[in-house]
């Protein structure tokens, strides 16, 4: 290959570029990014950066003096991929043609229908989002977080530490039941009530109300209750950024459908990061892994497949892993809770929020959850990887 184009300049795209050079690729390398910023770390956006404990320089992902020998085209997004020539059209009118393409366009925050886009209503996905939210949190007052997932929970935890009055609204009967299952989702989300943060589960949101100047003043629930709010954060998930591939012929589902090594249905194109749905043999289905570790590790596998044309054969991806810091508690999870028929507390006590729990299907471990149990979690994560490899 003489030219490779990486579409996406966040962690997954940067990891792919690094893997290309590490695996001996010395041709032309072009990196396109929809944001004007150089690659930055996203996990601190809901924690240290939002709390004012880390500045923008601390978010930088590139090492001092790092030079990938790449052409960076930032502040412009991809709008189309020609499958015949592997030419990518950009929003600014330019076209980049390459022998190989790495799709790493990530995901965008979902917006809540009926929620006014006026002042004080935020999503949190990008650095610019975090800048705006941090400025509003500095005003103090009442924060309503719509969505009890991990991003919403981290924002709630950060805002609580900043002294705001916080309410979390979750449509499901139990927060975090999707990724963790109902029982352990209830244990982890109990951190909110432990710290005086209100958690309202089993109720939807109709929309938001504004004051006379267009700033948010309330969240209107599905049952017509109104929650006073000075700031609102909408954390109801993310959609993969794949619309620009609509006419490329690449198979799309909930993300770009890939094999176990990141190869798409179009030769010479691989996908990584939040937009990529890799096939999981254990589950017999495609899944997107929207976690930092996946964006760091999987690009090396995909790049290897791209450079070799898939000669290395299909691989079994490592079980997904993520962590979250809330109210001073480190939460770690590996594997998939879906399909588990038992959950057993192996260490600690749920009521103490100090616990290690193992999920099993047919007696075989498929996932592990740790709360403030880093050493034992690491041991179980290794066992889990051995079982699924």
XYZ file of C-alpha atoms in Angstrom:
389
model
C 0.000 0.000 0.000
C 1.241 3.453 -0.919
C -1.411 5.525 0.862
C -3.648 4.902 3.870
C -6.381 7.240 5.020
C -7.566 7.244 8.639
C -10.978 8.899 8.934
C -11.301 10.011 12.538
C -8.764 11.765 14.757
C -9.725 10.590 18.240
C -8.137 7.748 20.229
C -9.141 4.983 17.787
C -7.834 6.901 14.776
C -4.595 7.846 16.518
C -4.132 4.242 17.687
C -4.596 3.049 14.103
C -2.021 5.536 12.830
C 0.461 4.459 15.475
C -0.161 0.793 14.671
C 0.450 1.413 10.968
C 3.887 2.855 11.673
C 4.688 0.246 14.326
C 3.848 -2.545 11.883
C 6.233 -1.201 9.268
C 3.987 0.843 7.005
C 6.090 3.705 5.602
C 3.810 5.103 2.891
C 1.647 8.203 2.824
C -0.596 8.546 5.883
C -3.502 10.989 5.989
C -5.628 11.571 9.111
C -8.959 13.370 8.776
C -10.765 14.758 11.821
C -14.158 16.421 12.013
C -13.134 18.461 15.064
C -10.466 21.166 14.846
C -8.581 19.688 17.819
C -5.624 17.335 17.842
C -6.435 13.937 19.428
C -7.510 14.251 23.053
C -8.605 11.928 25.850
C -12.367 11.759 26.404
C -12.818 9.991 29.802
C -11.653 13.047 31.809
C -14.286 15.230 30.118
C -16.951 14.020 32.573
C -14.624 13.975 35.559
C -11.320 15.842 36.063
C -11.748 18.329 33.215
C -15.377 19.041 34.122
C -14.356 19.592 37.744
C -11.578 21.995 36.755
C -8.886 19.631 38.024
C -7.315 19.120 34.571
C -6.683 21.626 31.810
C -6.837 21.026 28.077
C -3.114 20.335 27.853
C -3.583 17.354 30.171
C -6.038 15.819 27.686
C -3.523 15.583 24.839
C -3.021 12.022 23.570
C 0.081 12.649 21.470
C 3.405 12.304 23.238
C 5.827 15.227 23.259
C 7.789 15.159 20.034
C 5.707 12.347 18.529
C 5.774 12.500 14.742
C 3.804 9.954 12.740
C 4.760 11.525 9.444
C 1.066 12.099 8.726
C -0.858 14.746 6.863
C -3.482 16.056 9.303
C -6.705 17.420 7.828
C -8.616 18.694 10.856
C -11.862 20.611 11.164
C -13.468 18.894 8.198
C -15.576 15.745 8.183
C -15.914 12.929 5.673
C -19.153 13.022 3.670
C -18.800 10.126 1.203
C -16.712 7.087 0.281
C -16.426 5.929 -3.327
C -16.094 2.127 -3.119
C -14.424 1.792 -6.497
C -11.560 4.223 -5.963
C -11.544 4.361 -2.142
C -11.829 8.121 -2.480
C -13.231 9.979 0.493
C -14.996 13.266 -0.101
C -14.681 15.896 2.613
C -17.125 18.585 3.675
C -14.750 21.325 2.512
C -14.816 19.990 -1.050
C -11.495 18.155 -1.032
C -11.127 14.499 -1.990
C -8.548 12.069 -0.599
C -7.806 8.807 -2.400
C -6.022 5.923 -0.707
C -5.219 2.235 -1.125
C -6.517 1.492 2.360
C -9.049 3.224 4.590
C -9.500 3.036 8.362
C -12.972 4.169 9.413
C -12.798 5.656 12.918
C -15.550 8.274 12.848
C -16.845 7.424 16.316
C -20.319 8.168 17.592
C -22.426 11.236 18.287
C -24.522 11.917 21.365
C -28.220 11.214 20.953
C -30.500 14.152 21.590
C -33.754 13.926 23.465
C -36.886 14.684 21.411
C -38.762 17.542 23.021
C -35.713 18.855 24.860
C -35.165 22.468 23.901
C -31.817 23.203 22.308
C -31.680 26.487 24.200
C -29.166 27.710 26.722
C -28.383 25.361 29.564
C -29.180 22.042 27.819
C -26.087 19.963 27.106
C -24.816 16.683 25.754
C -21.283 15.561 26.606
C -19.250 13.970 23.867
C -16.595 16.441 22.741
C -14.139 18.905 24.206
C -16.351 21.773 23.081
C -19.320 20.121 24.853
C -17.267 19.857 28.043
C -16.153 23.486 27.851
C -19.751 24.679 27.628
C -20.989 22.375 30.391
C -18.145 23.321 32.723
C -19.040 26.986 32.344
C -22.676 26.282 33.228
C -21.831 24.100 36.226
C -19.750 26.967 37.568
C -23.026 28.872 37.935
C -24.132 26.355 40.574
C -27.792 25.687 41.260
C -29.852 22.694 40.197
C -28.664 20.097 37.697
C -30.932 17.490 36.126
C -29.224 14.612 34.334
C -31.450 12.770 31.872
C -30.146 9.219 31.569
C -28.634 7.094 34.321
C -25.857 5.484 32.285
C -22.173 5.809 33.060
C -21.651 9.225 31.460
C -24.703 10.618 33.239
C -23.582 9.075 36.520
C -20.081 10.527 36.207
C -21.464 13.987 35.468
C -23.797 13.675 38.467
C -20.889 12.636 40.686
C -18.735 15.535 39.489
C -21.549 18.062 39.907
C -22.303 16.737 43.410
C -18.654 17.305 44.378
C -18.938 20.858 43.022
C -21.855 21.522 45.347
C -24.768 21.443 42.915
C -28.208 20.064 43.735
C -28.423 17.000 41.450
C -31.270 14.834 40.183
C -30.820 11.887 37.794
C -33.793 10.729 35.713
C -33.706 7.218 34.205
C -36.464 5.755 32.005
C -35.642 2.128 32.891
C -36.851 0.629 36.183
C -33.211 0.226 37.258
C -30.299 2.395 36.180
C -27.393 0.594 34.493
C -29.455 -2.569 34.036
C -28.411 -2.723 30.365
C -24.644 -3.088 30.839
C -24.684 -4.591 34.353
C -27.976 -6.440 34.721
C -30.769 -5.465 37.091
C -29.247 -6.696 40.362
C -25.781 -5.179 40.049
C -27.102 -2.147 38.192
C -29.116 -1.420 41.305
C -26.039 -1.825 43.490
C -23.866 0.544 41.439
C -26.584 3.161 40.919
C -27.166 3.107 44.672
C -24.096 5.346 44.881
C -26.397 8.253 43.965
C -28.670 7.847 46.971
C -25.651 7.191 49.212
C -24.575 10.777 48.502
C -27.926 12.516 48.558
C -28.346 12.659 44.785
C -31.949 11.985 43.766
C -32.438 9.092 41.338
C -35.838 8.851 39.644
C -36.204 5.561 37.770
C -39.041 4.243 35.641
C -40.097 7.604 34.288
C -39.542 9.171 30.909
C -38.988 12.786 29.962
C -41.465 14.741 27.858
C -39.212 17.741 27.266
C -37.797 20.855 28.860
C -39.226 24.228 29.740
C -37.510 27.590 29.465
C -37.731 30.944 31.168
C -38.540 34.207 29.457
C -34.993 34.570 28.178
C -34.805 31.160 26.536
C -32.737 29.457 29.220
C -33.783 26.066 30.534
C -35.870 26.291 33.707
C -37.348 22.817 34.129
C -37.436 19.225 32.923
C -40.953 17.994 32.187
C -41.441 14.315 33.005
C -43.743 11.937 31.158
C -46.240 12.144 34.027
C -46.244 15.981 33.698
C -44.215 16.591 36.843
C -41.767 19.469 36.467
C -38.267 19.315 37.917
C -36.757 22.787 38.392
C -33.397 22.960 36.602
C -30.715 25.556 35.998
C -28.670 23.161 33.851
C -29.632 19.947 32.068
C -27.386 17.183 30.730
C -28.848 14.699 28.266
C -27.014 11.368 28.485
C -29.213 8.941 26.571
C -26.586 7.101 24.559
C -24.831 7.631 21.250
C -25.398 6.760 17.604
C -22.555 5.571 15.348
C -21.400 8.142 12.793
C -21.924 6.062 9.665
C -24.273 8.188 7.556
C -21.411 9.273 5.305
C -20.998 5.625 4.245
C -24.616 5.265 3.045
C -23.700 4.946 -0.661
C -20.432 3.083 -0.203
C -21.915 -0.418 -0.245
C -20.362 -1.183 3.153
C -22.688 -3.246 5.341
C -24.146 -1.116 8.107
C -26.189 -2.179 11.127
C -25.729 -0.634 14.530
C -22.404 0.608 13.261
C -20.085 -0.614 10.521
C -20.392 -4.405 10.434
C -16.972 -6.044 10.664
C -15.387 -9.431 11.110
C -13.484 -10.327 14.245
C -10.474 -8.408 12.927
C -12.157 -5.170 11.879
C -12.453 -5.906 8.164
C -15.597 -4.539 6.561
C -17.523 -5.933 3.588
C -15.469 -3.667 1.302
C -11.898 -4.872 0.628
C -9.253 -2.418 1.749
C -11.480 -0.844 4.405
C -11.451 -1.607 8.143
C -13.366 0.041 10.982
C -12.406 0.688 14.603
C -13.684 2.547 17.625
C -17.227 3.513 18.568
C -18.549 3.326 14.998
C -17.404 -0.272 14.451
C -19.536 -3.343 15.218
C -17.101 -6.265 15.311
C -18.388 -9.823 15.207
C -18.279 -11.552 18.587
C -18.150 -15.354 18.156
C -19.107 -15.948 21.779
C -22.323 -13.968 21.375
C -22.885 -14.924 17.736
C -23.602 -11.276 16.880
C -22.023 -7.950 16.004
C -21.417 -5.498 18.846
C -20.073 -1.997 19.136
C -17.603 -1.535 21.987
C -17.828 2.094 23.098
C -14.963 1.973 25.548
C -11.512 3.520 25.788
C -9.711 0.177 25.943
C -11.322 -1.059 22.737
C -10.306 2.136 20.933
C -6.755 1.639 22.165
C -6.298 -2.093 21.510
C -8.427 -3.092 18.539
C -6.872 -0.782 15.907
C -3.639 -2.824 15.926
C -5.634 -5.929 14.977
C -7.519 -4.076 12.246
C -4.363 -2.510 10.827
C -2.694 -5.905 10.675
C -5.664 -7.239 8.714
C -5.587 -4.204 6.409
C -1.893 -4.484 5.603
C -1.977 -8.264 5.132
C -5.288 -8.440 3.312
C -6.609 -10.614 6.118
C -3.897 -13.234 5.713
C -3.652 -13.588 9.484
C -7.124 -15.112 9.666
C -10.005 -14.280 11.964
C -9.310 -13.623 15.636
C -11.360 -13.688 18.813
C -11.564 -10.142 20.226
C -10.698 -9.686 23.878
C -13.734 -9.287 26.153
C -14.770 -5.615 26.330
C -13.547 -3.736 29.370
C -14.410 -0.373 30.859
C -14.091 1.548 34.089
C -15.912 4.438 35.726
C -15.124 6.671 38.697
C -18.138 7.832 40.709
C -18.282 9.390 44.167
C -14.751 8.196 44.891
C -15.493 4.583 43.893
C -13.611 2.839 41.064
C -16.002 0.658 39.059
C -14.545 -1.887 36.612
C -16.349 -4.255 34.297
C -15.214 -6.804 31.716
C -17.229 -9.108 29.449
C -20.942 -8.998 28.694
C -23.725 -9.285 31.237
C -26.318 -10.110 28.570
C -27.022 -13.831 28.518
C -25.648 -14.541 31.990
C -27.966 -16.796 33.980
C -26.358 -16.212 37.388
C -24.530 -13.404 39.180
C -22.537 -14.337 42.275
C -20.931 -11.966 44.756
C -17.459 -13.445 45.292
C -16.017 -10.768 47.581
C -17.278 -7.878 49.672
C -20.827 -6.749 50.335
C -23.162 -4.975 47.903
C -24.505 -2.656 50.590
C -20.971 -1.444 51.232
C -20.366 -0.687 47.525
C -17.194 -2.757 47.882
C -17.804 -5.869 45.863
C -16.587 -8.288 43.234
C -19.302 -10.127 41.308
C -18.949 -12.795 38.622
C -21.521 -13.380 35.891
C -21.848 -16.920 34.533
C -23.724 -18.700 31.789
C -24.043 -22.429 32.267
C -21.447 -22.199 35.007
C -18.886 -20.518 32.704
C -17.732 -16.976 33.571
C -18.829 -14.409 30.957
C -18.330 -11.136 32.868
C -16.926 -9.674 36.062
C -17.726 -6.500 38.003
C -15.514 -4.881 40.611
C -16.191 -1.942 42.906
C -13.018 -0.831 44.687
C -11.549 -4.312 44.094
C -8.780 -3.631 41.536
C -6.484 -6.565 42.368
C -9.110 -9.275 42.458
C -10.823 -7.759 39.423
C -7.591 -7.957 37.449
C -7.198 -11.641 38.331
C -10.756 -12.398 37.239
C -10.371 -10.379 34.059
C -7.410 -12.545 33.076
C -9.419 -15.692 33.807
C -12.263 -14.342 31.708
C -9.944 -13.660 28.776
C -8.559 -17.205 29.024
C -12.055 -18.704 28.978
C -13.204 -16.708 25.947
C -10.027 -16.977 23.854
